[in-house]
Structures are given as C-alpha cells and as structure tokens.
Amino acid sequence: MTPTAKTLVSIAALSAALSAAAVSASMAKDAAFAIPAVAPPQISVETLDSITRELSSDAYEGRAPATAGEDKTVAYIIKRFAAAGLQPGNKGSWTQEVPTLEITGSNYTPLTVKVGGQALSFAYGDDYVAGSYRAVPETRLADAPLVFVGYGINAPELGWNDYAGIDMKGKIAVILINDADYDAKDESGPFKGKRMTYYGRWTYKFEEAARQGAAGALIVHDTFPAAYGWNVVHSSWSGAQLFVQSADNGMSNTEANGWIQKPVAEAILKASGQDLAALTAAARQKGFKAVPLSATASFGFDNAVKKTVSRNVIGILPGKKRPDEYVLYTSHWDHLGRCNADKTGDDICNGAVDNATGIAAMTAIAEANAKAGAADRSQVFLAVTMEESGLLGSKFYAENPVYPLARTVGGVNMDALAPGSAARDIQVTGGDKSELTAYVNRAMKDMGLYQSPEESTEKGFYYRSDHFSFAKLGVPMFALGRGSDLVKGGKEAGRAAAERYTVNDYHQPSDEYDPSWDWSGPVQDTALYYRLGRMLAMTTHWPNWHKTDEFRLIRDKSLSGK
Ligand SMILES: [Zn+2]
C-alpha cells in the first residue's frame, strides 16, 4: 500500500503524540520544573544576510569602538531593532554609554626583593610584568611583604580558602596559576579536574587578591598550567590596557597586578628558605595555609590614563504577564577596526562572522518574537561594545544593569555564527553548570539534534565571551552553538570549515561577507537560541546554578536581595 495523504497525516499525528509522551517522561527525569513548549520560529534568512552584509561592509571600517564606524553601527542597529518591533531599552533611550579607561604603564623600575640581608633584582619584561588597574598617575610599592598564597582561591561553596587566617593589607600575594587539580585526566576533583573553572583564570587571581585587601598580586607563570608561554604574558601586558570606568576610579583593585617568571619565584622562595615545588604540592591539598615569606618587594612605574566612551545598544520586548522579569540576549557589535593589511593591502578587519552574524541573529530573534506575540516575561536585546577589548561592554552593563540582575532570569549569548550547512549536533561550552541544561536538552529533542562532547575543556572558553560577564555576577547564561557534524558533509566537512576559518580568517581582513554563503547553519543556531530564550520567557521557573558551581552562592545572594 502506498501511503495516501490521509495516512501520512495520521502517522505524523501518531508520532507527534508518541514523541510528546517521550518528551514529558524524560522531562520528569531531567527536571522537577515544567519547561513550556515553544512553536518553531520563522527565522528570516533575509535578516541574517542583510544585517551581516551591511555591518561588515567597508563603510563601517571594521566597527572599532569610539570611531565613526561606531556611530554608523549604533545607528544601523537602532534602525533594525526598531523595525523588528523592539522598544528603546534604556529608559526611553536606545543606548547605554560605556565609559572606559585606557591605562599605559611606563618607566618601570626593576623588581627588587630584599631577603636575608641580600637584595635580588629582576628586570621588567624578561623577569616580571605589572600594571595598575587604578586610574592613578604613578604606582609605587615599597618594601611590601610577600606572602605565598598557593592558588589564591577562596571558594566558600567548596570550603576552600587559601587566604584563611591571613591579613593581606599592605602585602603582595604570590599566586600559582590554574587550580589544585588542573592536571587530572578527567573532571574529578574539587575544581573539576582538567576542566577549567573560573578559580583557575588569571583574572580571578587578581580579583580575589583585591578582595583580600592585598597591596599587590604577582602570578607565577608556568607554561603548562597557564597554557601559554611567557611571550604571551609579556606582549599582552605591554602597551595600553583597557578597563571600564568605575565610580571609585578602580581603587577597589590592588595597587599593582602582574606576573613573574617561574625561575624568579624559585629564586625568591629559595632565598626565603622555602621551596616552590614543595609549597606547590602543599597548596594542592585542602586546608593549605598561606605562607608569609621573609622577603619584601619594591617596584614602580608611571601610568598614562586616557578616558573614552563607547555605547551598548538596548532594545526590549515587554512581557505581558510578568514584565518585571527579564530574559537577556547578548551579542557584541564591535570588531577590530583598521588592522594590519593583508597581501592585497586590505586593512579593514570587517568582522563579518565575528560578530556581524551575532547581531543579525539577535535581530532575527527579536523579529520572530514580535511575530509570535509578547511572551510572559520581558525580553531584553543587548548589543554590547568592546568584547574584543576584554568583554568591557557586557561587564559595564552587568555592573550597571538597566534591568536588575536579580530580576534577570537568564540569557543567551551569540558570538560568531559560522555560515555553512546546518548540523546534526550541538556543542555546549562550560559543561553542565546549571538547570539551564534541562532547557538545552528539551530544545535538542524538539529540534532532533544530539550533543557532542565539548572539546578543549581546559581552555576555559566559558570565561571568554560576553555571557561570562553575567554569569560572574550570578545570572545563568547559555553558551552553545552548532556542532561539526554537518548535514552536508558530516564531521569531516565541519572540522575542515572550522579549521579554515580559524587559520585564514579569524581576526583578519578576510573575515568578509560572501554572497554565496549557505545560511542553513546560522538559521539553525538562531532557531536554537530563539527556543531557549522563548522557553525562559514563557516559564515561571528561575533556573539556578548547580549546588557546587562557582556562581551558585553569588546568585543565591543576589536573589535574596542581600
Ligand atoms: Zn573576535
């Protein structure tokens, strides 16, 4: 019997009923909360294509913050947001000013360490690097006592505090990079083994030292746990460093942060009658106590401070039932601007994939939501600036939110949607950190996708894009995208395409729009992001981080209003 139209319909209805039953059974297993069903969105290819083409054209000069390219970019995003049906998201305005600081150190003294009646001297650049996170004309540390603080971690949810019982006022913390179980083969251990947690990142080390009241913080460089050589530390700490301006001009930071080479640390510890290897072994054990060294350090430098202003663009679709609860979509509009010319003399880093596609996807999601009708919760669309300079636009918004973070349910970040074929799989960045996992599982089922294992978990990608600015302050954020098992060509084609982009086009003038692009992949990504956001916007549930996650206590505190 050949199937008639009627039998086809009834087979479809039967399988829909079966899969609905399967979904609700597995939901009961996955989650104690109900995740609402979401109708498949109509994602406009025309929107993805036209916005990517426009924002990556040479007229925008690579969208560098605080340039004419920014003015054009901001105006165009506002135009498209308004046309998509969004309302201005910042008290009647479409933009939020992001004031930034550029601090450039110069005239560095050597790092002088007095220990046991002798003075050791270490050269700036080859032996140590440092900088000020404070907007002050000069930085001088004089005879500050050194304290070896192990990994410099204070994780109350794990009962782990390397600073327990030590007063860091006026002192310099000497800190190991990464965390106590970084070299595990798997994810076992308090700090998730091989997988990077935020406690292992260098930015965390400086933040915690500042919270402890330290005058300075010096991280001991070590190539394997740091995952890069001294050359990378040296070059990235040379020249201007960018920060968001804060009301206190950065005075809540230490006076100076920096890095020392491992042999420098070994020499200082040896002269103090200690041994770096032995102290490192001790620091890997829970209950480790910081060790004051019989050594003091002095160094100093001058700072040139420059202030600039860039802008985030914010639109909102108000919710109809609970308008004071917010779901967030984030995507960065900025790119590198004029950059090193390639062989053809092209010196515009157009940033078509990175990240005109993300702005295009976010706008397409706004359009699809406007078409579907207001959701229960409000949906906020945030196009942030200065991602490429260190997540500064998202950091500024998170620290100065238009909509309180305690009323922000969660969010989806979109960064660099690769043109090309749709895939059979997705890749989640950061692992299973929160109850958002149940939403991802539901969206995968509804879209017929599977999840591929995450690659390079030791690299800590979760901590390197805009969603992290929000996660760090407690807001659960999705970070995921299409996998490499392409519908057209499978894994081989997927890996080859990713490799081509990374090697040839990433942060190069050749990251340009191509009218022959296949949009089926970005459409799939956008539909996935739409579903995740829409599910959050239609539920009463407040997803939280898992109990031992590094952001759980921060969220609990934020939600309790303390
Ligand atoms: Zn980039």
PDB file of C-alpha atoms and ligand atoms in Angstrom, residues 332 334-336 351 354-355 387-388 415-416 501 506-507 511, ligand 1:
ATOM      1  CA  HIS A 332      28.801  42.077  20.590  1.00  0.00           C
ATOM      2  CA  ASP A 334      32.345  45.716  17.916  1.00  0.00           C
ATOM      3  CA  HIS A 335      35.285  44.356  15.976  1.00  0.00           C
ATOM      4  CA  LEU A 336      38.926  45.301  15.411  1.00  0.00           C
ATOM      5  CA  GLY A 351      34.284  41.058  11.253  1.00  0.00           C
ATOM      6  CA  ASP A 354      32.810  37.863  14.200  1.00  0.00           C
ATOM      7  CA  ASN A 355      30.312  39.230  15.006  1.00  0.00           C
ATOM      8  CA  GLU A 387      34.029  42.473  23.558  1.00  0.00           C
ATOM      9  CA  GLU A 388      37.263  42.353  21.604  1.00  0.00           C
ATOM     10  CA  ASP A 415      29.138  35.127  19.094  1.00  0.00           C
ATOM     11  CA  ALA A 416      30.304  34.286  15.558  1.00  0.00           C
ATOM     12  CA  TYR A 501      38.082  29.953   9.400  1.00  0.00           C
ATOM     13  CA  TYR A 506      39.755  34.752  12.362  1.00  0.00           C
ATOM     14  CA  HIS A 507      40.580  38.372  13.284  1.00  0.00           C
ATOM     15  CA  ASP A 511      36.618  37.822   7.662  1.00  0.00           C
TER      16      ASP A 511
HETATM   17 ZN    ZN B   1      36.687  38.396  17.879  1.00  0.00          ZN
END
